């Protein structure tokens, strides 16, 4: 059974990915070893609190939770304008209080180091946030990321525009130096970029399908969060006028459990850390020359219908409390 560390900065699409993962764990398909929160969509204390609330909502309050390593300086602001000031569509007050304590929590980099040392080559890290925690773990314990079975990253934009600048995707530009360090840590990073996630539009009709199967607190929360994220996505033109919002981070979960929905190419991924206009850009060399230094697998095609259908069915399972 796959052991997973979920590195996240909830965040609307992070929340949907974490709920999807909880459903798969409840179905006996994976083991959630820990959740490590990061600073990104909102500040580190709120991402921690949000993750704690979402874990409790799905019945996983016993899962270990790490608090995010602070980013010394980011060139961009957080994404509260999309996710709400609380990161949960301003509806977090509808949920029970967080069960984990932020002040006494272990830092995420230490939790990553501890788990990878305890379960070498057994843990897959699903990283759907800025890569600060992973880079901090690698800095503190050089070579530690090679102890992961696999590292799966939602981030980057290769043949499409970025979602923060014309060239950069949020998770990469928020801490581009951390991204550079993580990509240098091993030669088999799995990348789910905007090239495919921009096609993953979760619609209010999908939320209606979920709540029609079970009118629970969890499904009501899914519907309310979908409505908020849909309005924000239309306001900022993220879905080209289609009513819905992008579940970017769900692609990382799909890679592990529904691999038939994705097609990849092998590449050497580099991160721009110095450019004034191109900071945070992810790039690979497409010239027809021999390449011996590939470090990643990059998803460039997705079965959008199949992936979203799988997400909906698994959220229905979770909402039914099975």
mmCIF file of C-alpha atoms in Angstrom:
data_model
loop_
_atom_site.group_PDB
_atom_site.id
_atom_site.type_symbol
_atom_site.label_atom_id
_atom_site.label_comp_id
_atom_site.label_asym_id
_atom_site.label_seq_id
_atom_site.Cartn_x
_atom_site.Cartn_y
_atom_site.Cartn_z
ATOM 1 C CA UNK A 1 0.000 0.000 0.000
ATOM 2 C CA UNK A 2 1.349 3.429 -0.976
ATOM 3 C CA UNK A 3 2.475 5.579 1.934
ATOM 4 C CA UNK A 4 1.928 9.294 1.300
ATOM 5 C CA UNK A 5 3.103 12.610 2.697
ATOM 6 C CA UNK A 6 0.840 15.379 1.403
ATOM 7 C CA UNK A 7 2.601 18.764 1.273
ATOM 8 C CA UNK A 8 0.003 21.490 0.900
ATOM 9 C CA UNK A 9 -1.033 25.124 1.420
ATOM 10 C CA UNK A 10 -4.862 24.967 1.636
ATOM 11 C CA UNK A 11 -6.264 26.772 -0.501
ATOM 12 C CA UNK A 12 -9.405 25.703 -2.378
ATOM 13 C CA UNK A 13 -7.933 23.236 -4.883
ATOM 14 C CA UNK A 14 -5.599 21.871 -2.175
ATOM 15 C CA UNK A 15 -8.677 21.126 -0.078
ATOM 16 C CA UNK A 16 -10.357 19.207 -2.896
ATOM 17 C CA UNK A 17 -7.146 17.216 -3.443
ATOM 18 C CA UNK A 18 -6.840 16.434 0.271
ATOM 19 C CA UNK A 19 -10.461 15.306 0.439
ATOM 20 C CA UNK A 20 -9.911 13.132 -2.638
ATOM 21 C CA UNK A 21 -6.881 11.577 -1.010
ATOM 22 C CA UNK A 22 -8.831 10.916 2.198
ATOM 23 C CA UNK A 23 -11.479 9.094 0.199
ATOM 24 C CA UNK A 24 -8.851 6.862 -1.380
ATOM 25 C CA UNK A 25 -7.330 6.144 2.010
ATOM 26 C CA UNK A 26 -10.783 5.204 3.340
ATOM 27 C CA UNK A 27 -11.122 2.836 0.387
ATOM 28 C CA UNK A 28 -7.957 1.076 1.549
ATOM 29 C CA UNK A 29 -5.865 2.208 -1.410
ATOM 30 C CA UNK A 30 -3.234 4.281 0.419
ATOM 31 C CA UNK A 31 -1.873 5.229 3.809
ATOM 32 C CA UNK A 32 -1.643 8.910 4.757
ATOM 33 C CA UNK A 33 1.550 9.104 6.817
ATOM 34 C CA UNK A 34 1.537 12.865 7.407
ATOM 35 C CA UNK A 35 0.345 16.196 6.064
ATOM 36 C CA UNK A 36 2.952 18.929 5.903
ATOM 37 C CA UNK A 37 1.580 22.427 5.496
ATOM 38 C CA UNK A 38 3.376 25.256 3.728
ATOM 39 C CA UNK A 39 3.166 29.002 3.430
ATOM 40 C CA UNK A 40 1.732 29.962 0.059
ATOM 41 C CA UNK A 41 -1.904 30.532 -0.817
ATOM 42 C CA UNK A 42 -2.159 32.084 2.655
ATOM 43 C CA UNK A 43 0.128 32.335 5.687
ATOM 44 C CA UNK A 44 1.528 29.305 7.474
ATOM 45 C CA UNK A 45 -0.754 29.441 10.520
ATOM 46 C CA UNK A 46 -3.906 29.488 8.401
ATOM 47 C CA UNK A 47 -2.732 26.708 6.071
ATOM 48 C CA UNK A 48 -2.063 24.607 9.195
ATOM 49 C CA UNK A 49 -5.478 25.361 10.690
ATOM 50 C CA UNK A 50 -7.226 24.689 7.389
ATOM 51 C CA UNK A 51 -5.499 21.345 6.912
ATOM 52 C CA UNK A 52 -6.443 20.352 10.461
ATOM 53 C CA UNK A 53 -10.095 21.220 9.856
ATOM 54 C CA UNK A 54 -10.213 19.337 6.553
ATOM 55 C CA UNK A 55 -8.591 16.264 8.105
ATOM 56 C CA UNK A 56 -11.218 16.288 10.867
ATOM 57 C CA UNK A 57 -13.999 16.779 8.317
ATOM 58 C CA UNK A 58 -12.963 13.540 6.620
ATOM 59 C CA UNK A 59 -12.363 11.683 9.888
ATOM 60 C CA UNK A 60 -8.540 11.848 9.822
ATOM 61 C CA UNK A 61 -7.788 14.066 12.800
ATOM 62 C CA UNK A 62 -5.218 11.492 14.001
ATOM 63 C CA UNK A 63 -2.892 12.168 11.046
ATOM 64 C CA UNK A 64 0.308 14.010 11.976
ATOM 65 C CA UNK A 65 0.373 17.602 10.801
ATOM 66 C CA UNK A 66 3.431 19.796 10.279
ATOM 67 C CA UNK A 67 3.630 23.592 10.360
ATOM 68 C CA UNK A 68 5.177 25.367 7.409
ATOM 69 C CA UNK A 69 8.733 26.630 7.172
ATOM 70 C CA UNK A 70 8.667 30.403 6.788
ATOM 71 C CA UNK A 71 9.717 31.870 3.457
ATOM 72 C CA UNK A 72 12.284 34.605 4.148
ATOM 73 C CA UNK A 73 11.253 36.615 1.127
ATOM 74 C CA UNK A 74 8.849 35.983 -1.724
ATOM 75 C CA UNK A 75 8.636 38.139 -4.820
ATOM 76 C CA UNK A 76 4.862 37.722 -4.928
ATOM 77 C CA UNK A 77 1.956 38.036 -2.532
ATOM 78 C CA UNK A 78 -0.192 35.162 -1.328
ATOM 79 C CA UNK A 79 -3.331 34.076 -3.186
ATOM 80 C CA UNK A 80 -5.992 35.059 -0.658
ATOM 81 C CA UNK A 81 -7.702 37.059 -3.419
ATOM 82 C CA UNK A 82 -8.601 33.739 -5.052
ATOM 83 C CA UNK A 83 -9.038 31.469 -2.022
ATOM 84 C CA UNK A 84 -10.561 33.921 0.459
ATOM 85 C CA UNK A 85 -8.913 35.574 3.444
ATOM 86 C CA UNK A 86 -9.167 32.305 5.374
ATOM 87 C CA UNK A 87 -8.088 30.204 2.375
ATOM 88 C CA UNK A 88 -11.415 28.373 2.532
ATOM 89 C CA UNK A 89 -13.711 30.667 0.640
ATOM 90 C CA UNK A 90 -14.408 32.594 3.884
ATOM 91 C CA UNK A 91 -16.539 29.696 5.144
ATOM 92 C CA UNK A 92 -14.075 28.095 7.578
ATOM 93 C CA UNK A 93 -16.204 29.273 10.512
ATOM 94 C CA UNK A 94 -18.763 26.655 9.469
ATOM 95 C CA UNK A 95 -16.317 23.889 10.362
ATOM 96 C CA UNK A 96 -15.353 22.549 13.802
ATOM 97 C CA UNK A 97 -12.280 24.027 15.479
ATOM 98 C CA UNK A 98 -8.872 22.697 14.450
ATOM 99 C CA UNK A 99 -7.814 19.606 16.411
ATOM 100 C CA UNK A 100 -4.056 20.159 15.919
ATOM 101 C CA UNK A 101 -2.134 22.853 17.805
ATOM 102 C CA UNK A 102 -0.045 25.181 15.639
ATOM 103 C CA UNK A 103 2.247 26.440 18.399
ATOM 104 C CA UNK A 104 3.381 22.983 19.500
ATOM 105 C CA UNK A 105 3.451 21.378 16.047
ATOM 106 C CA UNK A 106 6.681 20.062 14.556
ATOM 107 C CA UNK A 107 7.973 21.969 11.538
ATOM 108 C CA UNK A 108 7.180 20.383 8.206
ATOM 109 C CA UNK A 109 10.802 19.918 7.124
ATOM 110 C CA UNK A 110 11.595 18.012 10.324
ATOM 111 C CA UNK A 111 8.503 15.850 9.851
ATOM 112 C CA UNK A 112 9.541 15.038 6.278
ATOM 113 C CA UNK A 113 13.057 14.107 7.408
ATOM 114 C CA UNK A 114 11.750 11.928 10.226
ATOM 115 C CA UNK A 115 9.261 10.019 8.068
ATOM 116 C CA UNK A 116 11.673 9.451 5.178
ATOM 117 C CA UNK A 117 14.306 8.131 7.577
ATOM 118 C CA UNK A 118 11.761 5.821 9.188
ATOM 119 C CA UNK A 119 10.348 4.552 5.872
ATOM 120 C CA UNK A 120 13.156 4.819 3.296
ATOM 121 C CA UNK A 121 12.005 4.319 -0.304
ATOM 122 C CA UNK A 122 8.426 3.661 0.834
ATOM 123 C CA UNK A 123 6.887 7.151 0.889
ATOM 124 C CA UNK A 124 5.545 9.149 -2.038
ATOM 125 C CA UNK A 125 5.521 12.897 -1.446
ATOM 126 C CA UNK A 126 2.637 14.691 -3.137
ATOM 127 C CA UNK A 127 3.767 18.329 -3.147
ATOM 128 C CA UNK A 128 1.022 20.734 -4.207
ATOM 129 C CA UNK A 129 2.402 23.898 -2.583
ATOM 130 C CA UNK A 130 5.495 26.064 -2.928
ATOM 131 C CA UNK A 131 8.440 23.733 -2.383
ATOM 132 C CA UNK A 132 9.811 25.475 0.711
ATOM 133 C CA UNK A 133 9.363 22.517 3.058
ATOM 134 C CA UNK A 134 11.030 20.015 0.735
ATOM 135 C CA UNK A 135 13.954 22.326 0.025
ATOM 136 C CA UNK A 136 14.388 23.032 3.736
ATOM 137 C CA UNK A 137 14.466 19.297 4.459
ATOM 138 C CA UNK A 138 17.090 18.797 1.735
ATOM 139 C CA UNK A 139 19.198 21.671 3.106
ATOM 140 C CA UNK A 140 19.010 20.367 6.654
ATOM 141 C CA UNK A 141 19.630 16.730 5.692
ATOM 142 C CA UNK A 142 21.369 16.570 2.284
ATOM 143 C CA UNK A 143 20.187 13.624 0.197
ATOM 144 C CA UNK A 144 17.030 13.094 2.261
ATOM 145 C CA UNK A 145 14.698 13.578 -0.729
ATOM 146 C CA UNK A 146 16.341 10.618 -2.459
ATOM 147 C CA UNK A 147 14.880 8.483 0.333
ATOM 148 C CA UNK A 148 11.391 9.129 -0.999
ATOM 149 C CA UNK A 149 9.943 6.468 -3.257
ATOM 150 C CA UNK A 150 8.715 9.244 -5.521
ATOM 151 C CA UNK A 151 8.177 13.010 -5.500
ATOM 152 C CA UNK A 152 5.131 14.309 -7.360
ATOM 153 C CA UNK A 153 4.820 18.066 -7.851
ATOM 154 C CA UNK A 154 1.924 20.187 -9.015
ATOM 155 C CA UNK A 155 3.624 23.215 -10.464
ATOM 156 C CA UNK A 156 5.138 24.955 -13.433
ATOM 157 C CA UNK A 157 4.009 26.016 -16.886
ATOM 158 C CA UNK A 158 5.882 24.921 -20.005
ATOM 159 C CA UNK A 159 3.908 25.527 -23.201
ATOM 160 C CA UNK A 160 1.197 27.720 -21.666
ATOM 161 C CA UNK A 161 1.256 31.070 -19.842
ATOM 162 C CA UNK A 162 1.752 31.197 -16.090
ATOM 163 C CA UNK A 163 -1.060 32.053 -13.695
ATOM 164 C CA UNK A 164 0.885 34.701 -11.736
ATOM 165 C CA UNK A 165 3.068 36.244 -14.440
ATOM 166 C CA UNK A 166 3.140 35.627 -18.196
ATOM 167 C CA UNK A 167 5.788 32.961 -17.569
ATOM 168 C CA UNK A 168 5.420 31.631 -14.013
ATOM 169 C CA UNK A 169 3.061 29.386 -12.080
ATOM 170 C CA UNK A 170 2.344 30.212 -8.419
ATOM 171 C CA UNK A 171 3.932 27.240 -6.633
ATOM 172 C CA UNK A 172 7.221 27.720 -8.460
ATOM 173 C CA UNK A 173 7.573 31.497 -8.405
ATOM 174 C CA UNK A 174 6.575 31.808 -4.738
ATOM 175 C CA UNK A 175 9.918 30.241 -3.828
ATOM 176 C CA UNK A 176 11.829 29.627 -7.043
ATOM 177 C CA UNK A 177 15.096 28.865 -5.270
ATOM 178 C CA UNK A 178 13.373 26.123 -3.287
ATOM 179 C CA UNK A 179 12.023 24.699 -6.548
ATOM 180 C CA UNK A 180 15.493 24.741 -8.072
ATOM 181 C CA UNK A 181 16.877 22.833 -5.080
ATOM 182 C CA UNK A 182 14.163 20.181 -5.202
ATOM 183 C CA UNK A 183 14.559 19.582 -8.940
ATOM 184 C CA UNK A 184 18.299 19.141 -8.398
ATOM 185 C CA UNK A 185 17.723 16.528 -5.681
ATOM 186 C CA UNK A 186 16.945 13.541 -7.953
ATOM 187 C CA UNK A 187 16.352 12.595 -11.588
ATOM 188 C CA UNK A 188 12.768 11.314 -11.545
ATOM 189 C CA UNK A 189 10.575 14.175 -10.323
ATOM 190 C CA UNK A 190 6.987 13.873 -11.596
ATOM 191 C CA UNK A 191 5.517 17.223 -12.659
ATOM 192 C CA UNK A 192 1.851 18.156 -13.185
ATOM 193 C CA UNK A 193 1.989 21.649 -14.732
ATOM 194 C CA UNK A 194 -0.587 24.192 -15.810
ATOM 195 C CA UNK A 195 -0.336 22.673 -19.294
ATOM 196 C CA UNK A 196 -2.762 19.994 -18.099
ATOM 197 C CA UNK A 197 -4.301 21.405 -14.900
ATOM 198 C CA UNK A 198 -5.810 24.378 -16.762
ATOM 199 C CA UNK A 199 -8.188 21.835 -18.305
ATOM 200 C CA UNK A 200 -9.458 20.531 -14.953
ATOM 201 C CA UNK A 201 -12.528 22.665 -14.354
ATOM 202 C CA UNK A 202 -14.676 21.464 -11.455
ATOM 203 C CA UNK A 203 -18.203 22.756 -12.025
ATOM 204 C CA UNK A 204 -21.143 23.523 -9.718
ATOM 205 C CA UNK A 205 -22.999 20.687 -11.462
ATOM 206 C CA UNK A 206 -20.337 18.273 -10.227
ATOM 207 C CA UNK A 207 -20.796 19.626 -6.697
ATOM 208 C CA UNK A 208 -24.561 19.141 -7.085
ATOM 209 C CA UNK A 209 -23.973 15.493 -8.022
ATOM 210 C CA UNK A 210 -21.984 15.017 -4.817
ATOM 211 C CA UNK A 211 -24.479 16.692 -2.493
ATOM 212 C CA UNK A 212 -27.438 14.906 -4.132
ATOM 213 C CA UNK A 213 -25.953 11.609 -2.953
ATOM 214 C CA UNK A 214 -25.464 12.757 0.638
ATOM 215 C CA UNK A 215 -26.586 15.954 2.313
ATOM 216 C CA UNK A 216 -23.847 15.856 4.970
ATOM 217 C CA UNK A 217 -21.685 18.580 6.524
ATOM 218 C CA UNK A 218 -18.856 17.464 4.257
ATOM 219 C CA UNK A 219 -20.844 17.643 1.036
ATOM 220 C CA UNK A 220 -22.363 21.002 2.015
ATOM 221 C CA UNK A 221 -18.845 22.310 2.555
ATOM 222 C CA UNK A 222 -17.780 21.010 -0.868
ATOM 223 C CA UNK A 223 -20.734 22.795 -2.487
ATOM 224 C CA UNK A 224 -20.153 26.081 -0.644
ATOM 225 C CA UNK A 225 -16.429 26.074 -1.396
ATOM 226 C CA UNK A 226 -17.113 25.286 -5.052
ATOM 227 C CA UNK A 227 -19.512 28.241 -5.280
ATOM 228 C CA UNK A 228 -16.954 30.646 -3.793
ATOM 229 C CA UNK A 229 -14.092 29.375 -5.937
ATOM 230 C CA UNK A 230 -16.270 29.500 -9.056
ATOM 231 C CA UNK A 231 -17.130 33.150 -8.486
ATOM 232 C CA UNK A 232 -13.472 34.036 -7.855
ATOM 233 C CA UNK A 233 -12.310 32.099 -10.914
ATOM 234 C CA UNK A 234 -14.783 33.878 -13.176
ATOM 235 C CA UNK A 235 -13.816 37.248 -11.708
ATOM 236 C CA UNK A 236 -10.143 36.656 -12.462
ATOM 237 C CA UNK A 237 -10.815 34.935 -15.807
ATOM 238 C CA UNK A 238 -9.137 31.674 -14.863
ATOM 239 C CA UNK A 239 -11.590 29.396 -16.670
ATOM 240 C CA UNK A 240 -12.183 31.363 -19.902
ATOM 241 C CA UNK A 241 -15.762 32.067 -18.912
ATOM 242 C CA UNK A 242 -16.674 28.479 -18.077
ATOM 243 C CA UNK A 243 -18.563 28.292 -14.792
ATOM 244 C CA UNK A 244 -16.327 26.373 -12.384
ATOM 245 C CA UNK A 245 -12.838 26.478 -10.915
ATOM 246 C CA UNK A 246 -9.534 24.748 -11.553
ATOM 247 C CA UNK A 247 -8.673 21.776 -9.330
ATOM 248 C CA UNK A 248 -4.968 21.973 -10.187
ATOM 249 C CA UNK A 249 -3.799 19.908 -7.223
ATOM 250 C CA UNK A 250 -6.111 17.019 -7.961
ATOM 251 C CA UNK A 251 -3.792 16.084 -10.821
ATOM 252 C CA UNK A 252 -1.160 14.935 -8.306
ATOM 253 C CA UNK A 253 -3.655 12.537 -6.730
ATOM 254 C CA UNK A 254 -4.779 11.335 -10.161
ATOM 255 C CA UNK A 255 -1.195 10.521 -11.127
ATOM 256 C CA UNK A 256 -0.941 7.974 -8.327
ATOM 257 C CA UNK A 257 -4.390 6.407 -8.537
ATOM 258 C CA UNK A 258 -5.685 7.049 -12.063
ATOM 259 C CA UNK A 259 -2.505 7.046 -14.179
ATOM 260 C CA UNK A 260 -4.429 6.215 -17.338
ATOM 261 C CA UNK A 261 -5.653 9.829 -17.370
ATOM 262 C CA UNK A 262 -2.166 11.304 -17.984
ATOM 263 C CA UNK A 263 0.589 11.185 -20.605
ATOM 264 C CA UNK A 264 4.158 12.281 -19.820
ATOM 265 C CA UNK A 265 7.387 13.217 -21.551
ATOM 266 C CA UNK A 266 10.899 12.857 -20.172
ATOM 267 C CA UNK A 267 12.773 16.135 -19.797
ATOM 268 C CA UNK A 268 15.412 18.166 -18.048
ATOM 269 C CA UNK A 269 13.448 20.786 -16.093
ATOM 270 C CA UNK A 270 15.222 24.000 -15.137
ATOM 271 C CA UNK A 271 13.922 26.845 -12.984
ATOM 272 C CA UNK A 272 14.597 30.515 -13.705
ATOM 273 C CA UNK A 273 15.639 32.140 -10.411
ATOM 274 C CA UNK A 274 17.209 35.397 -11.626
ATOM 275 C CA UNK A 275 15.135 36.830 -14.461
ATOM 276 C CA UNK A 276 13.311 40.122 -13.970
ATOM 277 C CA UNK A 277 10.465 39.205 -16.317
ATOM 278 C CA UNK A 278 10.870 35.422 -16.290
ATOM 279 C CA UNK A 279 11.413 34.633 -12.587
ATOM 280 C CA UNK A 280 9.870 31.274 -11.731
ATOM 281 C CA UNK A 281 9.645 30.063 -15.313
ATOM 282 C CA UNK A 282 9.927 26.300 -15.785
ATOM 283 C CA UNK A 283 11.562 25.236 -19.013
ATOM 284 C CA UNK A 284 12.947 22.282 -20.879
ATOM 285 C CA UNK A 285 15.075 22.014 -24.007
ATOM 286 C CA UNK A 286 13.117 20.876 -27.072
ATOM 287 C CA UNK A 287 15.993 21.024 -29.557
ATOM 288 C CA UNK A 288 16.785 17.778 -31.327
ATOM 289 C CA UNK A 289 20.018 17.114 -29.515
ATOM 290 C CA UNK A 290 21.099 14.195 -27.376
ATOM 291 C CA UNK A 291 20.148 14.742 -23.738
ATOM 292 C CA UNK A 292 21.679 12.760 -20.896
ATOM 293 C CA UNK A 293 20.677 14.874 -17.892
ATOM 294 C CA UNK A 294 16.883 14.504 -17.671
ATOM 295 C CA UNK A 295 15.535 14.979 -14.161
ATOM 296 C CA UNK A 296 11.767 14.799 -14.553
ATOM 297 C CA UNK A 297 8.652 13.391 -16.129
ATOM 298 C CA UNK A 298 6.301 16.194 -17.226
ATOM 299 C CA UNK A 299 2.595 15.659 -17.909
ATOM 300 C CA UNK A 300 1.526 17.331 -21.150
ATOM 301 C CA UNK A 301 -1.742 15.521 -21.944
ATOM 302 C CA UNK A 302 -4.715 14.714 -19.714
ATOM 303 C CA UNK A 303 -8.016 12.851 -20.023
ATOM 304 C CA UNK A 304 -10.009 15.659 -18.422
ATOM 305 C CA UNK A 305 -13.342 13.841 -18.458
ATOM 306 C CA UNK A 306 -11.974 10.659 -16.922
ATOM 307 C CA UNK A 307 -10.002 12.453 -14.220
ATOM 308 C CA UNK A 308 -12.873 14.673 -13.096
ATOM 309 C CA UNK A 309 -15.350 11.780 -13.159
ATOM 310 C CA UNK A 310 -13.041 9.807 -10.871
ATOM 311 C CA UNK A 311 -12.736 12.792 -8.511
ATOM 312 C CA UNK A 312 -16.511 13.178 -8.292
ATOM 313 C CA UNK A 313 -17.154 9.492 -7.628
ATOM 314 C CA UNK A 314 -14.508 9.343 -4.911
ATOM 315 C CA UNK A 315 -15.877 12.488 -3.227
ATOM 316 C CA UNK A 316 -19.329 10.887 -3.286
ATOM 317 C CA UNK A 317 -17.824 7.880 -1.489
ATOM 318 C CA UNK A 318 -16.282 10.138 1.141
ATOM 319 C CA UNK A 319 -19.469 12.174 1.524
ATOM 320 C CA UNK A 320 -21.513 9.044 2.135
ATOM 321 C CA UNK A 321 -19.250 8.217 5.074
ATOM 322 C CA UNK A 322 -18.580 4.723 3.770
#
